[in-house]
Amino acid sequence: MPSETEIDSRYKRIYRFFSGYSFDFTSIARWLFYLFFTDNDKLYLSMDRTNWFFGKAKINIFMLSVCYEGIAIPLFWTLLNKAGNTTAQEQIALISRFTHLFGKECIQGILADREFPNKTLIAWLVEEKIPFYLRIKGTMDVCIGRKKFKTSAELFFLLFSGLISFAKDKLL
């Protein structure tokens, strides 16, 4: 097992190696995209965040990937200089990097976990007409049309118990 000094030394060596290079990440994203897709493809994008330690350094990466045959190919990412979750502004900025390069028309849907749904992001996605499928917490308040449910858990209980149903985005 390497000592803490050896880990620090390796980290500094890797840091010095990469500090001498400049990468055009937009060109890399464009190359990756067109390696797998065409302008006419309809794609699902996955938004996720991961964090871990590399030696003493805390790594917190927020990324937007395109889903392809059961895997997610990262196209855009942001290294966050903080611990914890992303803000709506950071989420919108990451999605906007994709839409500025490839457009909104190719997005079949944005997929994201419970960390991401917030009123600002949802309002922006609706305004931009970008479809989304966001996993939400059971305690989140839900409205459909003018009908408000206490929580998403209550809505799903009513749906799965057969007490209500949907038809073309309307409650029956």
C-alpha atoms as a PDB file:
ATOM      1  CA  MET A   1       0.000   0.000   0.000  1.00  0.00           C
ATOM      2  CA  PRO A   2       1.531   3.347  -1.024  1.00  0.00           C
ATOM      3  CA  SER A   3       2.210   5.882   1.681  1.00  0.00           C
ATOM      4  CA  GLU A   4       0.443   9.228   1.817  1.00  0.00           C
ATOM      5  CA  THR A   5       3.636  10.912   0.590  1.00  0.00           C
ATOM      6  CA  GLU A   6       3.781   8.586  -2.439  1.00  0.00           C
ATOM      7  CA  ILE A   7       0.125   9.325  -3.243  1.00  0.00           C
ATOM      8  CA  ASP A   8       0.770  13.079  -3.035  1.00  0.00           C
ATOM      9  CA  SER A   9       3.834  12.692  -5.250  1.00  0.00           C
ATOM     10  CA  ARG A  10       1.862  10.752  -7.880  1.00  0.00           C
ATOM     11  CA  TYR A  11      -0.923  13.322  -7.808  1.00  0.00           C
ATOM     12  CA  LYS A  12       1.563  16.175  -8.326  1.00  0.00           C
ATOM     13  CA  ARG A  13       3.265  14.301 -11.200  1.00  0.00           C
ATOM     14  CA  ILE A  14      -0.075  13.747 -12.971  1.00  0.00           C
ATOM     15  CA  TYR A  15      -1.058  17.365 -12.340  1.00  0.00           C
ATOM     16  CA  ARG A  16       2.218  18.679 -13.821  1.00  0.00           C
ATOM     17  CA  PHE A  17       1.830  16.393 -16.847  1.00  0.00           C
ATOM     18  CA  PHE A  18      -1.671  17.620 -17.686  1.00  0.00           C
ATOM     19  CA  SER A  19      -1.000  21.272 -16.828  1.00  0.00           C
ATOM     20  CA  GLY A  20       1.211  21.489 -19.925  1.00  0.00           C
ATOM     21  CA  TYR A  21      -1.668  20.624 -22.259  1.00  0.00           C
ATOM     22  CA  SER A  22      -4.744  22.472 -23.404  1.00  0.00           C
ATOM     23  CA  PHE A  23      -7.788  20.535 -24.582  1.00  0.00           C
ATOM     24  CA  ASP A  24     -10.608  21.868 -26.747  1.00  0.00           C
ATOM     25  CA  PHE A  25     -13.448  20.024 -25.038  1.00  0.00           C
ATOM     26  CA  THR A  26     -16.059  21.352 -27.475  1.00  0.00           C
ATOM     27  CA  SER A  27     -14.185  19.720 -30.362  1.00  0.00           C
ATOM     28  CA  ILE A  28     -13.907  16.489 -28.386  1.00  0.00           C
ATOM     29  CA  ALA A  29     -17.672  16.553 -27.678  1.00  0.00           C
ATOM     30  CA  ARG A  30     -18.418  17.205 -31.363  1.00  0.00           C
ATOM     31  CA  TRP A  31     -16.093  14.364 -32.436  1.00  0.00           C
ATOM     32  CA  LEU A  32     -17.639  11.916 -29.949  1.00  0.00           C
ATOM     33  CA  PHE A  33     -21.163  12.917 -30.960  1.00  0.00           C
ATOM     34  CA  TYR A  34     -20.613  12.411 -34.686  1.00  0.00           C
ATOM     35  CA  LEU A  35     -18.673   9.206 -34.075  1.00  0.00           C
ATOM     36  CA  PHE A  36     -21.938   7.618 -32.894  1.00  0.00           C
ATOM     37  CA  PHE A  37     -24.817   9.819 -34.126  1.00  0.00           C
ATOM     38  CA  THR A  38     -26.174  11.912 -36.979  1.00  0.00           C
ATOM     39  CA  ASP A  39     -28.077  15.195 -36.882  1.00  0.00           C
ATOM     40  CA  ASN A  40     -31.341  13.266 -37.388  1.00  0.00           C
ATOM     41  CA  ASP A  41     -30.971  10.924 -34.396  1.00  0.00           C
ATOM     42  CA  LYS A  42     -33.268  11.359 -31.389  1.00  0.00           C
ATOM     43  CA  LEU A  43     -31.269  10.977 -28.196  1.00  0.00           C
ATOM     44  CA  TYR A  44     -31.707  10.602 -24.484  1.00  0.00           C
ATOM     45  CA  LEU A  45     -29.315  12.670 -22.388  1.00  0.00           C
ATOM     46  CA  SER A  46     -28.371  11.661 -18.871  1.00  0.00           C
ATOM     47  CA  MET A  47     -27.423  14.237 -16.249  1.00  0.00           C
ATOM     48  CA  ASP A  48     -25.427  12.971 -13.279  1.00  0.00           C
ATOM     49  CA  ARG A  49     -22.890  13.993 -10.663  1.00  0.00           C
ATOM     50  CA  THR A  50     -20.164  11.938  -9.068  1.00  0.00           C
ATOM     51  CA  ASN A  51     -17.696  12.718  -6.335  1.00  0.00           C
ATOM     52  CA  TRP A  52     -14.757  10.948  -4.748  1.00  0.00           C
ATOM     53  CA  PHE A  53     -11.307  11.567  -3.306  1.00  0.00           C
ATOM     54  CA  PHE A  54      -8.070  11.270  -5.265  1.00  0.00           C
ATOM     55  CA  GLY A  55      -5.552  11.225  -2.461  1.00  0.00           C
ATOM     56  CA  LYS A  56      -6.503  14.327  -0.482  1.00  0.00           C
ATOM     57  CA  ALA A  57      -8.098  16.071  -3.445  1.00  0.00           C
ATOM     58  CA  LYS A  58     -11.888  16.103  -3.524  1.00  0.00           C
ATOM     59  CA  ILE A  59     -13.219  15.478  -7.053  1.00  0.00           C
ATOM     60  CA  ASN A  60     -16.806  16.571  -7.817  1.00  0.00           C
ATOM     61  CA  ILE A  61     -17.805  16.173 -11.476  1.00  0.00           C
ATOM     62  CA  PHE A  62     -21.164  17.154 -12.943  1.00  0.00           C
ATOM     63  CA  MET A  63     -21.719  15.670 -16.403  1.00  0.00           C
ATOM     64  CA  LEU A  64     -24.124  15.410 -19.297  1.00  0.00           C
ATOM     65  CA  SER A  65     -23.913  12.184 -21.270  1.00  0.00           C
ATOM     66  CA  VAL A  66     -25.711  10.783 -24.266  1.00  0.00           C
ATOM     67  CA  CYS A  67     -27.273   7.326 -23.831  1.00  0.00           C
ATOM     68  CA  TYR A  68     -26.226   4.763 -26.415  1.00  0.00           C
ATOM     69  CA  GLU A  69     -26.873   1.012 -26.364  1.00  0.00           C
ATOM     70  CA  GLY A  70     -26.997   0.744 -22.583  1.00  0.00           C
ATOM     71  CA  ILE A  71     -24.081   3.051 -21.792  1.00  0.00           C
ATOM     72  CA  ALA A  72     -23.734   6.779 -21.198  1.00  0.00           C
ATOM     73  CA  ILE A  73     -21.083   8.619 -23.220  1.00  0.00           C
ATOM     74  CA  PRO A  74     -19.982  11.818 -21.438  1.00  0.00           C
ATOM     75  CA  LEU A  75     -19.997  14.826 -23.767  1.00  0.00           C
ATOM     76  CA  PHE A  76     -19.927  17.774 -21.373  1.00  0.00           C
ATOM     77  CA  TRP A  77     -18.833  18.081 -17.783  1.00  0.00           C
ATOM     78  CA  THR A  78     -17.981  20.630 -15.163  1.00  0.00           C
ATOM     79  CA  LEU A  79     -15.564  20.224 -12.284  1.00  0.00           C
ATOM     80  CA  LEU A  80     -17.290  21.733  -9.274  1.00  0.00           C
ATOM     81  CA  ASN A  81     -15.114  23.587  -6.779  1.00  0.00           C
ATOM     82  CA  LYS A  82     -17.454  22.683  -3.956  1.00  0.00           C
ATOM     83  CA  ALA A  83     -18.894  19.728  -2.142  1.00  0.00           C
ATOM     84  CA  GLY A  84     -22.530  18.821  -2.593  1.00  0.00           C
ATOM     85  CA  ASN A  85     -25.234  19.226  -5.180  1.00  0.00           C
ATOM     86  CA  THR A  86     -25.487  21.429  -8.250  1.00  0.00           C
ATOM     87  CA  THR A  87     -27.642  24.530  -8.605  1.00  0.00           C
ATOM     88  CA  ALA A  88     -30.347  25.045 -11.229  1.00  0.00           C
ATOM     89  CA  GLN A  89     -28.056  27.554 -12.958  1.00  0.00           C
ATOM     90  CA  GLU A  90     -25.260  24.962 -13.221  1.00  0.00           C
ATOM     91  CA  GLN A  91     -27.730  22.398 -14.570  1.00  0.00           C
ATOM     92  CA  ILE A  92     -29.143  24.793 -17.182  1.00  0.00           C
ATOM     93  CA  ALA A  93     -25.632  25.882 -18.208  1.00  0.00           C
ATOM     94  CA  LEU A  94     -24.566  22.272 -18.820  1.00  0.00           C
ATOM     95  CA  ILE A  95     -27.649  21.449 -20.921  1.00  0.00           C
ATOM     96  CA  SER A  96     -27.203  24.737 -22.814  1.00  0.00           C
ATOM     97  CA  ARG A  97     -23.684  23.712 -23.837  1.00  0.00           C
ATOM     98  CA  PHE A  98     -25.253  20.717 -25.588  1.00  0.00           C
ATOM     99  CA  THR A  99     -28.109  22.664 -27.201  1.00  0.00           C
ATOM    100  CA  HIS A 100     -25.793  25.406 -28.490  1.00  0.00           C
ATOM    101  CA  LEU A 101     -23.680  22.801 -30.279  1.00  0.00           C
ATOM    102  CA  PHE A 102     -26.271  20.238 -31.413  1.00  0.00           C
ATOM    103  CA  GLY A 103     -29.676  21.925 -31.015  1.00  0.00           C
ATOM    104  CA  LYS A 104     -32.757  20.923 -29.009  1.00  0.00           C
ATOM    105  CA  GLU A 105     -34.430  19.005 -31.819  1.00  0.00           C
ATOM    106  CA  CYS A 106     -32.297  15.886 -31.322  1.00  0.00           C
ATOM    107  CA  ILE A 107     -33.214  15.575 -27.626  1.00  0.00           C
ATOM    108  CA  GLN A 108     -35.793  12.855 -27.040  1.00  0.00           C
ATOM    109  CA  GLY A 109     -35.515  13.418 -23.309  1.00  0.00           C
ATOM    110  CA  ILE A 110     -33.322  14.485 -20.407  1.00  0.00           C
ATOM    111  CA  LEU A 111     -32.941  11.776 -17.755  1.00  0.00           C
ATOM    112  CA  ALA A 112     -31.901  12.717 -14.229  1.00  0.00           C
ATOM    113  CA  ASP A 113     -31.944  11.357 -10.706  1.00  0.00           C
ATOM    114  CA  ARG A 114     -33.588  12.766  -7.566  1.00  0.00           C
ATOM    115  CA  GLU A 115     -30.786  15.254  -6.966  1.00  0.00           C
ATOM    116  CA  PHE A 116     -31.733  17.391  -9.962  1.00  0.00           C
ATOM    117  CA  PRO A 117     -35.464  18.229 -10.064  1.00  0.00           C
ATOM    118  CA  ASN A 118     -36.160  21.773  -8.954  1.00  0.00           C
ATOM    119  CA  LYS A 119     -38.735  24.360  -9.992  1.00  0.00           C
ATOM    120  CA  THR A 120     -36.234  26.513 -11.884  1.00  0.00           C
ATOM    121  CA  LEU A 121     -34.855  23.648 -13.993  1.00  0.00           C
ATOM    122  CA  ILE A 122     -38.317  22.221 -14.707  1.00  0.00           C
ATOM    123  CA  ALA A 123     -39.687  25.644 -15.718  1.00  0.00           C
ATOM    124  CA  TRP A 124     -36.698  26.176 -18.039  1.00  0.00           C
ATOM    125  CA  LEU A 125     -37.077  22.729 -19.664  1.00  0.00           C
ATOM    126  CA  VAL A 126     -40.804  23.366 -20.229  1.00  0.00           C
ATOM    127  CA  GLU A 127     -40.113  26.841 -21.658  1.00  0.00           C
ATOM    128  CA  GLU A 128     -37.409  25.444 -23.971  1.00  0.00           C
ATOM    129  CA  LYS A 129     -39.727  22.552 -24.964  1.00  0.00           C
ATOM    130  CA  ILE A 130     -37.126  19.963 -23.977  1.00  0.00           C
ATOM    131  CA  PRO A 131     -38.735  16.680 -22.868  1.00  0.00           C
ATOM    132  CA  PHE A 132     -37.584  15.407 -19.489  1.00  0.00           C
ATOM    133  CA  TYR A 133     -37.913  12.370 -17.261  1.00  0.00           C
ATOM    134  CA  LEU A 134     -36.813  13.260 -13.755  1.00  0.00           C
ATOM    135  CA  ARG A 135     -36.864  10.863 -10.846  1.00  0.00           C
ATOM    136  CA  ILE A 136     -38.433  12.736  -7.968  1.00  0.00           C
ATOM    137  CA  LYS A 137     -38.469  12.301  -4.222  1.00  0.00           C
ATOM    138  CA  GLY A 138     -41.604  10.820  -2.675  1.00  0.00           C
ATOM    139  CA  THR A 139     -41.967  13.934  -0.543  1.00  0.00           C
ATOM    140  CA  MET A 140     -42.048  16.342  -3.509  1.00  0.00           C
ATOM    141  CA  ASP A 141     -45.310  18.275  -4.037  1.00  0.00           C
ATOM    142  CA  VAL A 142     -46.946  17.538  -7.390  1.00  0.00           C
ATOM    143  CA  CYS A 143     -49.494  19.450  -9.478  1.00  0.00           C
ATOM    144  CA  ILE A 144     -51.229  18.212 -12.618  1.00  0.00           C
ATOM    145  CA  GLY A 145     -53.248  20.914 -14.275  1.00  0.00           C
ATOM    146  CA  ARG A 146     -55.115  22.606 -11.448  1.00  0.00           C
ATOM    147  CA  LYS A 147     -55.156  19.470  -9.315  1.00  0.00           C
ATOM    148  CA  LYS A 148     -52.575  19.471  -6.515  1.00  0.00           C
ATOM    149  CA  PHE A 149     -51.489  16.347  -4.690  1.00  0.00           C
ATOM    150  CA  LYS A 150     -49.742  16.481  -1.354  1.00  0.00           C
ATOM    151  CA  THR A 151     -46.775  14.438  -2.535  1.00  0.00           C
ATOM    152  CA  SER A 152     -45.596  12.423  -5.502  1.00  0.00           C
ATOM    153  CA  ALA A 153     -45.957   9.317  -3.324  1.00  0.00           C
ATOM    154  CA  GLU A 154     -49.680  10.101  -2.912  1.00  0.00           C
ATOM    155  CA  LEU A 155     -50.096  10.557  -6.680  1.00  0.00           C
ATOM    156  CA  PHE A 156     -48.440   7.220  -7.447  1.00  0.00           C
ATOM    157  CA  PHE A 157     -50.476   5.464  -4.768  1.00  0.00           C
ATOM    158  CA  LEU A 158     -53.688   6.765  -6.405  1.00  0.00           C
ATOM    159  CA  LEU A 159     -52.458   5.790  -9.885  1.00  0.00           C
ATOM    160  CA  PHE A 160     -51.364   2.279  -8.965  1.00  0.00           C
ATOM    161  CA  SER A 161     -54.425   1.615  -6.817  1.00  0.00           C
ATOM    162  CA  GLY A 162     -56.618   2.497  -9.829  1.00  0.00           C
ATOM    163  CA  LEU A 163     -58.355   5.400  -8.079  1.00  0.00           C
ATOM    164  CA  ILE A 164     -57.233   7.800 -10.841  1.00  0.00           C
ATOM    165  CA  SER A 165     -55.809   7.371 -14.342  1.00  0.00           C
ATOM    166  CA  PHE A 166     -54.227   9.451 -17.096  1.00  0.00           C
ATOM    167  CA  ALA A 167     -55.362  10.093 -20.654  1.00  0.00           C
ATOM    168  CA  LYS A 168     -53.252  12.459 -22.782  1.00  0.00           C
ATOM    169  CA  ASP A 169     -51.753  14.305 -19.803  1.00  0.00           C
ATOM    170  CA  LYS A 170     -55.142  14.755 -18.078  1.00  0.00           C
ATOM    171  CA  LEU A 171     -56.388  13.151 -14.923  1.00  0.00           C
ATOM    172  CA  LEU A 172     -59.558  11.078 -15.135  1.00  0.00           C
END
